[in-house]
Structure formats: structure tokens, C-alpha cells
Coordinates of C-alpha atoms in Angstrom, one line a residue:
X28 CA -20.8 -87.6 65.9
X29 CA -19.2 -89.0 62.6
X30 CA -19.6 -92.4 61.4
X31 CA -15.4 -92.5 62.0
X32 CA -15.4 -91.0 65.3
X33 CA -13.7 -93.5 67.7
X34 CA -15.5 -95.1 70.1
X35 CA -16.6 -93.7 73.3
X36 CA -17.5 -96.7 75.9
X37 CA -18.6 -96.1 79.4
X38 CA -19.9 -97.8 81.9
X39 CA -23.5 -97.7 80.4
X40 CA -22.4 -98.3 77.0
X41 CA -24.3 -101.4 75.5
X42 CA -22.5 -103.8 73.2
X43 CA -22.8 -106.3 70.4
X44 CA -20.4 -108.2 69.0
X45 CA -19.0 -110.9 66.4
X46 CA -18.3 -114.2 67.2
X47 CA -15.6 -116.8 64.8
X48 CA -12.8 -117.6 64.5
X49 CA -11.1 -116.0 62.4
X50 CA -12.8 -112.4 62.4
X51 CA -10.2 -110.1 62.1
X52 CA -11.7 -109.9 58.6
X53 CA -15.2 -108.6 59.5
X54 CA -16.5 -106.0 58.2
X55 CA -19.7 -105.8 60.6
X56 CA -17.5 -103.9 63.3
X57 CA -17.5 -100.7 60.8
X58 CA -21.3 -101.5 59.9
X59 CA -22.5 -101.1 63.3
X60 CA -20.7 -98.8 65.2
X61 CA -21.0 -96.6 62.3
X62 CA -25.1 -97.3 62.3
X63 CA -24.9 -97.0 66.1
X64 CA -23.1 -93.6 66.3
X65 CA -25.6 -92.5 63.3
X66 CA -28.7 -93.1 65.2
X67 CA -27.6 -91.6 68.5
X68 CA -27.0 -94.7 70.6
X69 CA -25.2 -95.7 73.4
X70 CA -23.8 -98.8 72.0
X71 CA -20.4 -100.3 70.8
X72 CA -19.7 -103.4 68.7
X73 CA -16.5 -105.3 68.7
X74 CA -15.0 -109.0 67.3
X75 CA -13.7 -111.6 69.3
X76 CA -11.9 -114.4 67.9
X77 CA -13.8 -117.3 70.2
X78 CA -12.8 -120.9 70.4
X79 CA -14.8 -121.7 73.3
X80 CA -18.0 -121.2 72.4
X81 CA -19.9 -122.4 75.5
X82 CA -17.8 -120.2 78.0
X83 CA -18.7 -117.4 75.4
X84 CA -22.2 -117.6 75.9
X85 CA -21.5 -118.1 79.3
X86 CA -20.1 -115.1 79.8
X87 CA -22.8 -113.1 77.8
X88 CA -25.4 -114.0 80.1
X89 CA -24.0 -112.9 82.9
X90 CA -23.1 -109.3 81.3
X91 CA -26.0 -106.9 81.9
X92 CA -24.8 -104.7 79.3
X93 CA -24.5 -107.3 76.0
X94 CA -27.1 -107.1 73.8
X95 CA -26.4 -109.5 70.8
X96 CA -24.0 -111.7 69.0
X97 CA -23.5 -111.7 65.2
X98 CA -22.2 -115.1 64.7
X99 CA -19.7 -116.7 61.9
X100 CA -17.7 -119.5 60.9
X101 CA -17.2 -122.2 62.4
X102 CA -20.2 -121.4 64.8
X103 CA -23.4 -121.0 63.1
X104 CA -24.4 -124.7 63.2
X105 CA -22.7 -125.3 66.9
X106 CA -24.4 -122.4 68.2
X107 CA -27.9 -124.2 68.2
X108 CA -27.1 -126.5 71.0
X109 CA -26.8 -123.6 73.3
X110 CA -29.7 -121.2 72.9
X111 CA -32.9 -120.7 74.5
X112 CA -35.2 -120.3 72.0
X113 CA -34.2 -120.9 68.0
X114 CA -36.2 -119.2 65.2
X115 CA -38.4 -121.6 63.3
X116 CA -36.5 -120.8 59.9
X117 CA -33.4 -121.2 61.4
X118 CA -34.3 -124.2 63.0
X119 CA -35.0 -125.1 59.2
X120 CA -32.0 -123.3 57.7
X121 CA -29.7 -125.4 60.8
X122 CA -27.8 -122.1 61.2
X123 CA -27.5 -119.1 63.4
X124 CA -26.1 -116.0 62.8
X125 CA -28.0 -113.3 65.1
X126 CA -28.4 -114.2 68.8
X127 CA -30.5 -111.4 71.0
X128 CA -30.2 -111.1 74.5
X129 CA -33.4 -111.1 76.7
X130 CA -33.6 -111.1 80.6
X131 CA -30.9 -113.1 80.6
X132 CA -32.3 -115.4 77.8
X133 CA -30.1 -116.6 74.4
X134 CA -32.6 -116.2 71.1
X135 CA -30.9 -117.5 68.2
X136 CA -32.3 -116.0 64.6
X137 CA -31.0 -115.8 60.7
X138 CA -30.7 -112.6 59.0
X139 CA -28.8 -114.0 55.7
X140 CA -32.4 -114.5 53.7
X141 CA -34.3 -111.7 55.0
X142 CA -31.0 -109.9 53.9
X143 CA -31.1 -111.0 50.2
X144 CA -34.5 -111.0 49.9
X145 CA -34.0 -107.3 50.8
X146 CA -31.0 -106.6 48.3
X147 CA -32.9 -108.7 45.4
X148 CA -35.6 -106.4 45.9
X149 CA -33.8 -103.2 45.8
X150 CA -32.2 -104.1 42.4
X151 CA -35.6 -104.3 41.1
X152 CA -35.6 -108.1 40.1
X153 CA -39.0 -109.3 40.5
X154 CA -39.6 -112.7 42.1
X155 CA -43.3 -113.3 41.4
X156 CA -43.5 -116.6 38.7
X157 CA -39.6 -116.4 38.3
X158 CA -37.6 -119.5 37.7
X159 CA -34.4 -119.3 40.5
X160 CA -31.1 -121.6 40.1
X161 CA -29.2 -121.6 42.8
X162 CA -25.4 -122.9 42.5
X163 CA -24.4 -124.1 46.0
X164 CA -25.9 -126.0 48.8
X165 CA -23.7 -124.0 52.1
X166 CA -24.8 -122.0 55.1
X167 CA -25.8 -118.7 52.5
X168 CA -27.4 -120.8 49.8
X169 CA -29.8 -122.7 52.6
X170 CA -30.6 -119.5 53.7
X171 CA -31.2 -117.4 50.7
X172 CA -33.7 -120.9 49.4
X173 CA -35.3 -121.0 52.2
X174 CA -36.6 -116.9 52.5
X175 CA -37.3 -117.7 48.7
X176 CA -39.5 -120.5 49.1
X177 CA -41.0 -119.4 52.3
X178 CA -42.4 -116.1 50.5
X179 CA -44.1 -118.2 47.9
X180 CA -43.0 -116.2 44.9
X181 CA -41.0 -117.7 42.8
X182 CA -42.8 -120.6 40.5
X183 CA -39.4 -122.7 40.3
X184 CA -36.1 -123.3 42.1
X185 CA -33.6 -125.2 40.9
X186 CA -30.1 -126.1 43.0
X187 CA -26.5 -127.1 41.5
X188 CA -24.0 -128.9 43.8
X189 CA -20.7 -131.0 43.8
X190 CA -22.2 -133.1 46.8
X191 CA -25.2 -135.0 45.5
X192 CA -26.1 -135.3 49.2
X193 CA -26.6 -131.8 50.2
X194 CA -28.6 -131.2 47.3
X195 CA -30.6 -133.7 47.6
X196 CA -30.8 -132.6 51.7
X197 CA -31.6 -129.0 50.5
X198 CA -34.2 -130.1 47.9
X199 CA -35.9 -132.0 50.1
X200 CA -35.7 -129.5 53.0
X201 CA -37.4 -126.9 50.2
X202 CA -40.3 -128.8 49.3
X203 CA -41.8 -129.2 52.7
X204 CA -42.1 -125.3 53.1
X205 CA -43.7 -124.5 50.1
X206 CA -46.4 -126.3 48.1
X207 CA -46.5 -123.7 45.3
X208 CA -42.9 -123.7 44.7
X209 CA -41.4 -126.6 42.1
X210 CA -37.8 -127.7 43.7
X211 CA -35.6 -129.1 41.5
X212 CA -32.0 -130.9 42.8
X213 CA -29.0 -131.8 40.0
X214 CA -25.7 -131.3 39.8
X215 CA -23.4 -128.9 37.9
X216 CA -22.6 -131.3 35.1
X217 CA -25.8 -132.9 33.7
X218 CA -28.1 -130.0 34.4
X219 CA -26.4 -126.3 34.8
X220 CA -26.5 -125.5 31.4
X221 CA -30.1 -126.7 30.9
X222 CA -31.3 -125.1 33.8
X223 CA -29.4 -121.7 33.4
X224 CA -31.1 -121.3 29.8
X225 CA -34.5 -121.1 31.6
X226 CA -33.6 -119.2 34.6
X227 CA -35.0 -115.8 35.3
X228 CA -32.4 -115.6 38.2
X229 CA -29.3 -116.7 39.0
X230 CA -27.7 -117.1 42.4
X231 CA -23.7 -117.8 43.0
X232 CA -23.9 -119.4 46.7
X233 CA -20.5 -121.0 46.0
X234 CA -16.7 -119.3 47.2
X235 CA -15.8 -119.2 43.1
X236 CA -14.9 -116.0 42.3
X237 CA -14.0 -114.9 45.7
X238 CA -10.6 -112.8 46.5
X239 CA -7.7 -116.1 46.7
X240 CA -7.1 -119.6 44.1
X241 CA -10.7 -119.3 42.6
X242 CA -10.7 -115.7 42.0
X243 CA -10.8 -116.5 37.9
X244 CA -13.2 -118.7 38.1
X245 CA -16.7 -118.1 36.8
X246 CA -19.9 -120.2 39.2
X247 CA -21.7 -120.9 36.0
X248 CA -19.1 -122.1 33.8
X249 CA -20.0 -122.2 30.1
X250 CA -23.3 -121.1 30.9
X251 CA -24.1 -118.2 27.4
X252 CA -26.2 -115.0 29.9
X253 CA -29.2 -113.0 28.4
X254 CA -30.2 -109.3 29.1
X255 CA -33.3 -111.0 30.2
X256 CA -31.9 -112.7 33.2
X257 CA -30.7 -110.9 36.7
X258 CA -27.4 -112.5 38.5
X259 CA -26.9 -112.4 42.1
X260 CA -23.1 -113.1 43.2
X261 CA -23.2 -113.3 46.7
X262 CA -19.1 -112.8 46.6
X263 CA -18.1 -109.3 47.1
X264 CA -14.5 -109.4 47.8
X265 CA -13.6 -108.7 44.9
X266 CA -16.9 -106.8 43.9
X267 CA -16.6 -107.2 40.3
X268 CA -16.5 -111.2 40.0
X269 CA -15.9 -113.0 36.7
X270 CA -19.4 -113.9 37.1
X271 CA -20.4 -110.5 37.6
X272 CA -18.1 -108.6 34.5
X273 CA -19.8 -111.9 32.5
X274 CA -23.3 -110.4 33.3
X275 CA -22.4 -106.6 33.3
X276 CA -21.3 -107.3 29.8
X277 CA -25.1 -109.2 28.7
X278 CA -26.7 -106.2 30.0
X279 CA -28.0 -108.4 32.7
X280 CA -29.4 -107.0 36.1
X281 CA -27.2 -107.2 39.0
X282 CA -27.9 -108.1 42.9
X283 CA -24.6 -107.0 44.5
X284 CA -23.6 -109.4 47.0
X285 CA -22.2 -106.4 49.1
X286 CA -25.7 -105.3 49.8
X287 CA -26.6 -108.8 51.3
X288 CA -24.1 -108.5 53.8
X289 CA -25.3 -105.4 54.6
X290 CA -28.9 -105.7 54.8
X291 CA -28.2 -108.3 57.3
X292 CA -27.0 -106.0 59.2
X293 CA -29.3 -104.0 58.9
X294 CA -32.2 -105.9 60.6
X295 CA -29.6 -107.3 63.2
X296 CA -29.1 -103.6 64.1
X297 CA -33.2 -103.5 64.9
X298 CA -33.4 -106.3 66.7
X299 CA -30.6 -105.4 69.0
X300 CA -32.1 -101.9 69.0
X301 CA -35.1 -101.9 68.6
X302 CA -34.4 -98.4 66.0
X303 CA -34.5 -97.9 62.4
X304 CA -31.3 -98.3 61.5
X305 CA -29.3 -95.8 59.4
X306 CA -28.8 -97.7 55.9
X307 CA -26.4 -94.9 54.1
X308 CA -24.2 -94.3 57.2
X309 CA -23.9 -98.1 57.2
X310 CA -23.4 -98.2 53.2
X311 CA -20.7 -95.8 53.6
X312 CA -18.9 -97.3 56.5
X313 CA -19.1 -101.0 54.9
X314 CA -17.6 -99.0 51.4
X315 CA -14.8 -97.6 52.7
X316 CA -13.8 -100.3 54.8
X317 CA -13.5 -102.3 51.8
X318 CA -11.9 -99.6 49.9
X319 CA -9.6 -99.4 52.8
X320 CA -8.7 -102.9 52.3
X321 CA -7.5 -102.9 48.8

């Protein structure tokens, strides 16, 4: 069966879905139900649009046949209150996005850092004694920090905010996983320029650049990019960011956001399934339901 076959649901057909409102955005449904019919499964994934989030939850306990949620705005901080069991990062990160169904059981997990850790590897950037700035203090930005610091590699991170309390929240979150990892909190103005010059990595945790008002905006304003340096946009719509063009033309090593989002997936699909899931067939689904999009 083809990743664009419809969908076949029976009676034994198991299913995932996202959670949010709004999702009629998401891209996971194409993700997933093109990794599921890939790999030869009996499941289905759909999006609903949920306002109650308690009778949602509700409801998935008593169906036999749901396996797990993917969960987005505005419920990946509300979620917590209603789980079983809560991951110890995510307890640390204070966000959800992955619940997993077990005898009846809610376990609540984050795939966003595991995710970029995953697409920062796979664009060859090396993390080991690297200096990371991170612009943004959000949902994505706690998460990405956090796998970061947890692994131990990086010998520096450095964060950039507009809200001098969620930096200083973040920064101080950060320094109590990691003893061999220097945190650093400032703020765009009096340390983003100073800060960029030494990074080894940059990260864009912020909406600038993303498809709407902001779309011209570059994340590291004024900031003068070396071929040295690697630049991880977590915006992908549109794929090539100002931020992005900025770095393509320095000759600088790209993460594309795009392979966060799917490499998330990616592990949600084996914990649901307990399979390895089919990366290309999931590549290829998440491209050309952007490209259908345009």
C-alpha cells in the first residue's frame, strides 16, 4: 500500500491522533499514516480540534483501540495535570507532547529534544566542547536546552530572550541538570552580538522568520555569520528563512528545522508502535504535504 493510499479503518484498526486547537494545520496526520501504511500496520492517525481537554482524555481511556496522543498548542503545559505518569525531562521541560496509552494508563513524554538532537546530528554538526546560543525561551527552546545539556556535550550554552524572566527561569532550570555544562542567560540587546561571535551553534527558538508579519525578519539581527559556525532554524514554513539564506550564503552548516519536526515523529511512531518506523516514507509524506501547501 502507498504512502497516499486512503485510509482503510476497521473495527480493529488502532489510532493515534493530534490534539490543539487549531490543527487543521498539522502536518503529523501525513507523517504517520504515511509511516503507518509503510510499515504494514493496522493503525490510523487523525486531528481533532479539542477545547475540552479533560473530556478528551476521558474519552481516550475508555477506547480500547487509541494508542497515543500527539499533543500541541495550547495543551502541552495543561496536559500535565491529567496524566498518570510524566517523563522526568518533561516534568523538567513543563511540557507534553507525546502521551502513550497503557492498560488503560495516560504516560505523558517529550519528543521535541530527542528530535533535534536527532536532526543536529544528522547534519553532521558536532556537539562535543561546542559553544550553543540559543534565541528563545518557549515550549521548543526548553526542550531542545534541556536534551542539550542533559547529554553533557556541549561546554557552553548561552540563551537570548525579550522576557528577562523566562531566561532567567530557563538558565536556572539548565544548571541544575548539568554540572559540566556553563549556562549563560542575557538578553538580545546587551549580549547577542557578543555571544554569536563565539558560538559554534546557533539555534532560532523564536516565531521570526516564520510564514506571516515576521516573515522578513532575521532571529539574529545584525549578528556578521562565519563558515565556521552551523545554524539551526527551527522555522520551516517557509523553509528557506532569512536566517537561513543569511547562513547558506556564509557557507555555514544547516540543521533544517523540517527534520525536527519530523524526527519527533519519528520516535512517537515507536513508542506507539513499538516498530522501527519508516523515515523516508515519512520524509516524503511531510515534503509533499508542504509542497502541497504552497
Amino acid at each position: 500500500m502507498s504512502a497516499e493510499s486512503p485510509l482503510s479503518i476497521r473495527a480493529s484498526t488502532q489510532l493515534c491522533a493530534v490534539i490543539g486547537n487549531p490543527v487543521l494545520h498539522s502536518l503529523s496526520p501525513a507523517m504517520h499514516n504515511a509511516a503507518f501504511h509503510a510499515a504494514g500496520l493496522d493503525y490510523a492517525y487523525l486531528a481533532f480540534t479539542v477545547s475540552d481537554l479533560a473530556g478528551c482524555l476521558t474519552g481516550m481511556r475508555a477506547l480500547e483501540g487509541f494508542q497515543g496522543l500527539s499533543v500541541t498548542i495550547p495543551h502541552k503545559i495543561a496536559i500535565l495535570s491529567y496524566l498518570d505518569e510524566i517523563e522526568e525531562s518533561a516534568l523538567k521541560i513543563g511540557s507534553v507532547n507525546t502521551v502513550v496509552k497503557k492498560d488503560e494508563k495516560l504516560l505523558g513524554t517529550s519528543t521535541d529534544g530527542a528530535g533535534a538532537f536527532r536532526a543536529i546530528e544528522n547534519a553532521g554538526v558536532s556537539l562535543k566542547d561546542a559553544s550553543v546560543l540559543f534565541a528563545g525561551t518557549g515550549g521548543a527552546a526548553r526542550a531542545v536546552a534541556f536534551a542539550l545539556c542533559t547529554s553533557g556535550l556541549p561546554r557552553k550554552i548561552m540563551i537570548v530572550g525579550r522576557s528577562a524572566e523566562k531566561v532567567e527561569a530557563l538558565t536556572r532550570d539548565l544548571e541544575t541538570v548539568s554540572s559540566s555544562v556553563e549556562v549563560l542567560g542575557g538578553s538580545f540587546s546587551e549580549n547577542l552580538l557578543a555571544w554569536a561571535e563565539e558560538s559554534d551553534l546557533l539555534i532560532n527558538a523564536t516565531p521570526l522568520g516564520m510564514h506571516g508579519a515576521a516573515e522578513q525578519e532575521n532571529s539574529f539581527p545584525g549578528v556578521g555569520l562565519r563558515a565556521d559556525q552551523a545554524v539551526f532554524d527551527m522555522v520551516y514554513r517557509p523553509e528557506n528563512t532569512v536566517l537561513v539564506q543569511e547562513a547558506k550564503k556564509q557557507g555555514c552548516k544547516i540543521v533544517p528545522g523540517l527534520d525536527m519536526l519530523l524526527y519527533q515523529a519519528v520516535i512517537q511512531f515507536e513508542l506507539w508502535t513499538g516498530a522501527c518506523a519508516p523515515e523516508e516514507a515519512m520524509r516524503q509524506a511531510l515534503n509533499n504535504a508542504l509542497r502541497s501547501r504552497e
